[in-house]
Coordinates of C-alpha atoms and ligand atoms in Angstrom, one line a residue:
M225 CA 54.6 -30.3 -22.0
A226 CA 53.3 -28.3 -19.1
P227 CA 50.1 -26.4 -20.0
R228 CA 50.4 -22.7 -20.8
Q229 CA 49.8 -20.3 -17.9
L230 CA 46.5 -18.6 -18.5
L231 CA 46.3 -15.0 -17.3
L232 CA 42.7 -14.2 -16.2
N233 CA 43.9 -10.9 -14.6
P234 CA 42.9 -7.6 -16.3
G235 CA 46.1 -7.3 -18.3
P236 CA 48.7 -8.1 -19.3
V237 CA 47.0 -10.8 -21.3
V238 CA 48.2 -14.1 -22.9
L239 CA 49.6 -13.2 -26.3
S240 CA 48.8 -15.0 -29.5
D241 CA 51.7 -16.7 -31.2
R242 CA 51.7 -14.1 -34.0
V243 CA 51.9 -11.2 -31.5
R244 CA 54.7 -12.9 -29.6
E245 CA 56.6 -13.4 -32.8
A246 CA 56.2 -9.7 -33.6
L247 CA 57.9 -8.8 -30.3
A248 CA 61.0 -10.8 -31.4
Q249 CA 61.2 -9.7 -35.0
G250 CA 64.4 -7.8 -34.7
D251 CA 65.8 -4.6 -33.4
C252 CA 65.0 -1.3 -34.8
C253 CA 66.3 2.3 -34.3
H254 CA 63.4 4.6 -33.5
R255 CA 65.0 7.4 -35.5
E256 CA 64.9 5.4 -38.7
A257 CA 62.2 5.7 -41.3
E258 CA 61.0 2.1 -40.7
F259 CA 59.9 3.0 -37.2
A260 CA 58.2 6.2 -38.3
D261 CA 56.3 4.1 -40.8
L262 CA 55.4 1.6 -38.1
T263 CA 54.2 4.4 -35.8
R264 CA 52.0 5.9 -38.6
E265 CA 50.5 2.5 -39.2
V266 CA 49.7 2.0 -35.5
L267 CA 48.1 5.4 -35.3
E268 CA 46.1 4.8 -38.4
R269 CA 44.9 1.4 -37.2
L270 CA 44.0 2.8 -33.7
Q271 CA 41.9 5.4 -35.4
T272 CA 40.0 2.8 -37.3
V273 CA 39.2 0.4 -34.5
Y274 CA 36.0 2.5 -34.1
E275 CA 34.5 4.9 -36.6
A276 CA 36.2 8.0 -35.3
P277 CA 37.0 10.3 -38.3
G278 CA 37.4 13.5 -36.2
Y279 CA 39.8 11.9 -33.7
V280 CA 43.6 11.5 -33.8
A281 CA 45.6 8.8 -31.9
I282 CA 48.7 9.7 -30.0
M283 CA 51.0 6.9 -28.9
I284 CA 53.1 7.1 -25.8
S285 CA 55.3 4.6 -24.1
G286 CA 54.2 3.6 -20.6
S287 CA 51.4 1.6 -19.1
G288 CA 47.7 2.6 -19.3
T289 CA 48.1 4.9 -16.3
S290 CA 50.5 7.0 -18.2
A291 CA 48.0 7.5 -21.0
V292 CA 45.3 8.5 -18.6
E293 CA 47.6 10.9 -16.8
A294 CA 48.9 12.4 -20.1
M295 CA 45.3 13.0 -21.2
L296 CA 44.4 14.8 -18.0
A297 CA 47.7 16.7 -17.7
S298 CA 47.4 17.9 -21.3
L299 CA 43.7 18.3 -21.9
A300 CA 41.9 19.0 -18.6
P301 CA 41.6 22.8 -18.4
A302 CA 43.7 24.9 -16.1
L303 CA 41.2 27.7 -15.8
S304 CA 37.9 25.8 -15.4
K305 CA 36.8 22.8 -13.4
T306 CA 36.8 19.1 -14.3
L307 CA 34.1 17.0 -12.5
V308 CA 35.4 13.5 -11.7
V309 CA 32.6 11.0 -11.5
A310 CA 34.0 7.9 -9.7
N311 CA 32.7 4.5 -8.7
G312 CA 35.9 2.6 -8.2
V313 CA 39.7 2.8 -7.9
Y314 CA 40.3 4.1 -11.4
G315 CA 37.9 7.0 -11.2
E316 CA 39.4 8.0 -7.9
R317 CA 42.9 7.8 -9.5
M318 CA 41.8 10.3 -12.1
A319 CA 41.0 12.7 -9.3
S320 CA 44.5 12.1 -7.7
M321 CA 46.1 12.9 -11.1
L322 CA 44.2 16.2 -11.5
E323 CA 45.2 17.1 -8.0
A324 CA 48.8 16.2 -8.6
H325 CA 48.8 18.4 -11.7
G326 CA 47.1 21.3 -9.9
K327 CA 44.0 21.3 -12.1
P328 CA 40.7 22.7 -10.6
M329 CA 38.3 19.8 -10.0
S330 CA 35.5 18.6 -8.0
M331 CA 34.4 15.0 -7.4
M332 CA 31.3 13.0 -7.3
T333 CA 32.0 9.6 -5.7
G334 CA 29.5 7.0 -4.7
N335 CA 29.4 3.5 -3.4
W336 CA 31.6 1.3 -5.6
L337 CA 28.7 -1.1 -6.2
D338 CA 26.4 1.6 -7.5
P339 CA 26.0 2.8 -11.1
I340 CA 26.7 6.4 -11.9
D341 CA 23.7 8.6 -11.0
I342 CA 23.3 10.3 -14.3
E343 CA 20.5 12.7 -13.1
A344 CA 22.7 13.8 -10.2
V345 CA 25.6 14.5 -12.5
A346 CA 23.2 16.5 -14.8
N347 CA 22.1 18.5 -11.8
R348 CA 25.6 19.2 -10.6
L349 CA 26.5 20.4 -14.1
R350 CA 23.5 22.6 -14.3
G351 CA 24.4 24.1 -10.9
D352 CA 28.0 24.9 -11.7
D353 CA 29.0 26.8 -14.8
D354 CA 32.7 26.5 -13.8
I355 CA 32.6 22.8 -14.7
T356 CA 33.5 22.5 -18.4
H357 CA 34.8 18.9 -18.4
V358 CA 33.7 15.5 -16.9
A359 CA 36.2 12.8 -16.3
T360 CA 35.1 9.2 -15.8
V361 CA 35.9 5.5 -16.4
H362 CA 34.2 3.5 -19.2
H363 CA 34.7 0.1 -17.8
E364 CA 35.4 0.4 -14.0
T365 CA 37.7 -2.7 -13.6
T366 CA 37.4 -2.4 -9.8
T367 CA 34.0 -4.1 -10.0
G368 CA 33.7 -5.0 -13.7
R369 CA 30.9 -2.4 -14.1
L370 CA 30.4 -1.0 -17.6
N371 CA 29.4 2.6 -16.9
D372 CA 26.6 4.1 -18.9
I373 CA 28.8 6.4 -21.0
E374 CA 26.0 6.8 -23.6
S375 CA 23.7 8.6 -21.1
L376 CA 26.6 10.6 -19.7
D377 CA 27.6 11.7 -23.2
G378 CA 23.9 12.7 -23.8
V379 CA 23.9 14.9 -20.7
C380 CA 27.3 16.4 -21.6
R381 CA 26.2 17.2 -25.1
E382 CA 23.0 18.7 -23.9
L383 CA 24.8 20.9 -21.4
G384 CA 27.8 21.7 -23.6
R385 CA 30.5 19.9 -21.5
H386 CA 33.4 17.7 -22.6
L387 CA 34.1 14.1 -21.6
L388 CA 37.6 12.7 -20.7
L389 CA 37.4 9.0 -20.6
D390 CA 39.5 6.2 -19.1
A391 CA 38.8 3.5 -21.7
V392 CA 41.9 1.5 -20.7
S393 CA 40.0 -1.8 -20.1
S394 CA 37.3 -1.3 -22.7
F395 CA 38.9 0.0 -25.9
G396 CA 38.8 -2.7 -28.5
A397 CA 35.9 -4.8 -27.0
E398 CA 33.1 -2.5 -25.8
S399 CA 31.0 0.0 -27.7
L400 CA 32.3 3.5 -28.0
N401 CA 30.5 6.2 -30.0
F402 CA 32.6 9.0 -31.4
E403 CA 30.0 10.4 -33.7
R404 CA 28.7 13.8 -32.6
S405 CA 29.9 12.8 -29.1
S406 CA 31.1 15.0 -26.3
V407 CA 34.3 13.0 -25.9
A408 CA 37.2 15.3 -26.0
A409 CA 39.6 12.4 -25.5
L410 CA 40.0 8.9 -24.2
A411 CA 42.9 6.9 -23.0
G412 CA 43.6 3.3 -23.9
T413 CA 46.4 0.7 -23.7
A414 CA 48.0 -2.0 -25.8
N415 CA 47.8 -4.9 -23.4
K416 CA 44.2 -5.2 -22.4
C417 CA 41.4 -5.7 -25.0
L418 CA 43.7 -5.1 -27.9
H419 CA 45.9 -8.1 -26.9
G420 CA 49.2 -6.4 -27.4
A421 CA 52.2 -6.4 -25.1
P422 CA 52.6 -4.0 -22.1
G423 CA 54.7 -0.9 -22.8
V424 CA 52.7 1.3 -25.1
S425 CA 49.5 3.2 -24.5
F426 CA 47.6 5.9 -26.3
V427 CA 45.2 8.8 -26.2
M428 CA 42.5 9.3 -28.9
A429 CA 41.7 13.0 -28.9
D430 CA 39.4 15.4 -30.8
R431 CA 41.7 16.5 -33.7
K432 CA 40.5 20.1 -33.7
R433 CA 41.0 20.5 -30.0
M434 CA 44.6 19.2 -30.4
Q435 CA 45.2 21.7 -33.1
H436 CA 43.8 24.7 -31.3
N437 CA 43.7 24.4 -27.5
R438 CA 47.0 24.4 -25.7
E439 CA 46.9 24.1 -22.0
R440 CA 49.8 24.9 -19.7
I441 CA 51.2 21.5 -18.9
A442 CA 53.0 20.7 -15.7
S443 CA 54.9 17.7 -17.1
V444 CA 57.5 17.1 -19.9
Y445 CA 57.1 13.4 -20.5
L446 CA 53.3 13.5 -20.2
D447 CA 52.8 16.5 -22.5
L448 CA 50.7 15.0 -25.3
Y449 CA 51.6 17.9 -27.7
R450 CA 55.3 16.9 -27.6
Y451 CA 54.1 13.6 -29.2
F452 CA 51.3 14.8 -31.3
D453 CA 53.3 17.4 -33.3
P454 CA 56.1 15.1 -34.5
Q455 CA 54.0 12.0 -34.8
Q456 CA 51.6 13.9 -37.1
A457 CA 54.4 15.5 -39.1
S458 CA 56.6 12.5 -39.6
G459 CA 55.8 9.5 -37.4
F460 CA 58.6 10.2 -35.0
S461 CA 58.3 10.4 -31.2
P462 CA 60.2 12.7 -28.9
F463 CA 61.6 10.1 -26.6
T464 CA 62.7 6.4 -27.1
P465 CA 59.5 4.4 -27.6
A466 CA 59.0 0.8 -26.5
V467 CA 59.9 -0.3 -30.0
H468 CA 59.2 -4.0 -29.5
A469 CA 55.9 -3.4 -27.9
A470 CA 55.0 -1.1 -30.8
F471 CA 55.7 -3.9 -33.2
A472 CA 53.5 -6.2 -31.1
L473 CA 50.7 -3.6 -31.1
R474 CA 50.8 -3.3 -34.8
E475 CA 50.4 -7.1 -35.2
A476 CA 47.7 -7.2 -32.5
L477 CA 45.7 -4.5 -34.3
E478 CA 46.0 -6.4 -37.6
E479 CA 44.9 -9.5 -35.8
L480 CA 41.8 -7.7 -34.3
A481 CA 40.8 -6.4 -37.8
D482 CA 41.3 -9.9 -39.3
A483 CA 39.1 -11.4 -36.6
G484 CA 36.2 -9.0 -37.4
G485 CA 37.0 -6.0 -35.1
W486 CA 35.7 -4.9 -31.7
R487 CA 32.3 -6.4 -32.2
S488 CA 33.6 -9.8 -32.8
R489 CA 36.0 -9.5 -29.9
R490 CA 33.1 -8.5 -27.6
K491 CA 31.2 -11.6 -28.9
T492 CA 34.1 -13.8 -28.0
Y493 CA 34.5 -12.3 -24.5
R494 CA 30.7 -12.7 -23.9
S495 CA 30.8 -16.3 -24.8
R496 CA 33.8 -17.0 -22.6
M497 CA 32.2 -15.0 -19.7
S498 CA 28.9 -16.8 -20.0
D499 CA 30.7 -20.1 -19.7
I500 CA 32.6 -19.0 -16.7
S501 CA 29.5 -17.5 -15.1
S502 CA 27.4 -20.6 -15.5
T503 CA 30.3 -22.7 -14.1
L504 CA 30.4 -20.4 -11.0
D505 CA 26.6 -20.3 -10.8
D506 CA 26.6 -24.0 -10.7
A507 CA 29.0 -23.9 -7.8
G508 CA 26.8 -21.5 -6.0
V509 CA 29.2 -18.6 -6.2
A510 CA 27.4 -15.3 -6.4
P511 CA 28.4 -12.5 -8.8
L512 CA 29.0 -9.0 -7.3
L513 CA 26.9 -7.2 -10.0
P514 CA 24.0 -8.4 -12.2
A515 CA 25.2 -9.7 -15.6
G516 CA 23.4 -6.8 -17.4
E517 CA 25.5 -4.2 -15.5
S518 CA 28.9 -6.0 -16.0
S519 CA 31.3 -5.6 -18.9
S520 CA 32.1 -8.3 -21.4
V521 CA 35.7 -8.1 -20.3
L522 CA 35.8 -8.9 -16.6
R523 CA 33.4 -9.9 -13.8
T524 CA 33.7 -10.0 -10.0
W525 CA 32.3 -12.8 -7.7
R526 CA 31.9 -12.9 -4.0
L527 CA 34.3 -15.3 -2.2
P528 CA 32.1 -18.1 -0.8
A529 CA 32.0 -18.3 3.1
G530 CA 35.1 -20.1 4.3
T531 CA 37.2 -19.5 1.1
D532 CA 39.9 -16.9 1.3
Y533 CA 41.4 -15.4 -1.8
A534 CA 45.0 -16.5 -1.3
T535 CA 43.9 -20.2 -1.0
L536 CA 41.8 -20.0 -4.1
H537 CA 44.4 -18.1 -6.0
D538 CA 47.2 -20.5 -5.0
A539 CA 45.3 -23.6 -5.8
L540 CA 44.4 -22.3 -9.3
K541 CA 48.0 -21.0 -9.8
K542 CA 49.3 -24.6 -9.3
Q543 CA 47.1 -25.5 -12.3
Q544 CA 48.6 -22.6 -14.3
I545 CA 45.6 -20.3 -14.0
V546 CA 46.0 -16.8 -12.6
I547 CA 42.9 -15.0 -11.2
Y548 CA 42.8 -11.6 -9.7
S549 CA 42.0 -10.2 -6.2
G550 CA 39.6 -7.4 -5.3
Q551 CA 40.9 -3.9 -4.6
G552 CA 40.5 -1.6 -1.6
S553 CA 37.6 -2.5 0.7
L554 CA 36.6 -5.3 -1.6
A555 CA 40.0 -7.1 -1.2
S556 CA 38.9 -9.6 1.4
E557 CA 35.4 -10.2 -0.1
V558 CA 35.7 -10.9 -3.9
F559 CA 37.8 -12.3 -6.7
R560 CA 37.9 -11.2 -10.3
I561 CA 38.2 -13.1 -13.6
S562 CA 38.9 -11.4 -16.9
C563 CA 38.5 -13.2 -20.2
M564 CA 40.9 -11.1 -22.4
G565 CA 43.7 -12.5 -24.4
D566 CA 44.5 -15.5 -26.5
I567 CA 42.5 -18.3 -24.8
R568 CA 41.7 -21.4 -26.8
D569 CA 38.5 -23.4 -26.5
S570 CA 40.3 -26.3 -24.9
E571 CA 41.8 -23.9 -22.4
M572 CA 38.3 -22.7 -21.5
E573 CA 37.5 -26.2 -20.6
R574 CA 40.6 -26.4 -18.4
I575 CA 39.5 -23.2 -16.7
R576 CA 36.0 -24.4 -16.0
T577 CA 37.2 -27.8 -14.7
A578 CA 39.7 -26.1 -12.4
L579 CA 37.0 -23.7 -11.0
T580 CA 34.6 -26.6 -10.4
G581 CA 37.4 -28.5 -8.7
Q582 CA 38.1 -25.7 -6.3
L583 CA 34.6 -24.2 -5.8
G584 CA 32.2 -27.1 -6.4
G585 CA 29.5 -27.8 -8.9
T586 CA 29.4 -30.3 -11.7
A587 CA 32.3 -30.4 -14.1
P588 CA 31.6 -29.2 -17.6
Ligands
LIG267 C1 44.3 -1.5 -16.0 C2 43.6 -0.2 -15.9 C3 44.3 1.0 -15.7 C4 45.8 1.1 -15.5 O1 46.5 0.5 -16.5 P1 48.1 0.2 -16.2 O2 48.5 -0.4 -17.5 O3 48.1 -0.9 -15.1 O4 48.8 1.4 -15.9 C5 43.6 2.2 -15.8 N1 42.3 2.2 -15.9 C6 41.6 1.1 -16.0 C7 40.1 1.2 -16.1 C8 42.2 -0.1 -16.0 O5 41.5 -1.3 -16.0

């Protein structure tokens, strides 16, 4: 039998057998009580991945981008400014979304290789009372940097501002603190660290804010309140949900809980990443960021001199291993490897042997 194709791209991920089986468990009308029950269970499970008693999950159908855009379209204020703090593609995309929805905003963008300058953000907030919200990315998948949300949250709390987070590539595997936090909402997706199938995504929002603040929303499909109201009342959604993907997400959330929750998932990722890092170290391939600044989910390495991405990618693809290119100005300089999904120990060996075969070093 041919070996399984291993997806080391940042989503979609290799599904476990039990999640794949959930996808095929049968057809279901989304207006029947069974599906409302399923939706309520998914929302409940999302709300308990972290300790987040004051937050409510809202499920929508669409990729992670749709959840980020729904969050900004519905919760970024129309009458005050949102400050976008960007150090990669996804932060910059949040700014494009605010612009597309005609929301007042300003932007702080730096070099993609640099961490967020927390002091500079604090100064900007102190100097501009019009800014009530800060939008940023938790794990900036462009470089694999885990942004220091804890410090940013501290600044926002101190200065009375609200955070809107893209947690699409971190929810389920990195630390998120909801207790007394400035987080107004965050966006996540089924098919990254949660190991579900693509098609459903979600927003976790401060429950009180959802009940009281209603912005003017320049979208129908991305209006979170259209989902929040019926999902809370009865478990129903306004438009046809990705039914099969919702079944898969339920199973994936149960699997995550069975395996010990987000902490144990982070531990698994860290162990995989440290194996891959030492293999690449051994081959003399340099990481883009220091290990301490990288997420547990994905890392970026510089392409060695004389190796182009397409050649490396194609050679690994022939061995059923899919890596990921860099984006924007990094496209010709780097490659990325994510360690999400159902990867078995024997498959980790296969990955390390293949990397050594292409890039050098001693086989594991
Ligand atoms: C993957 C990703 C997205 C976009 O998700 P899609 O499912 O491709 O729409 C948004 N933000 C971050 C940080 C991501 O890693």
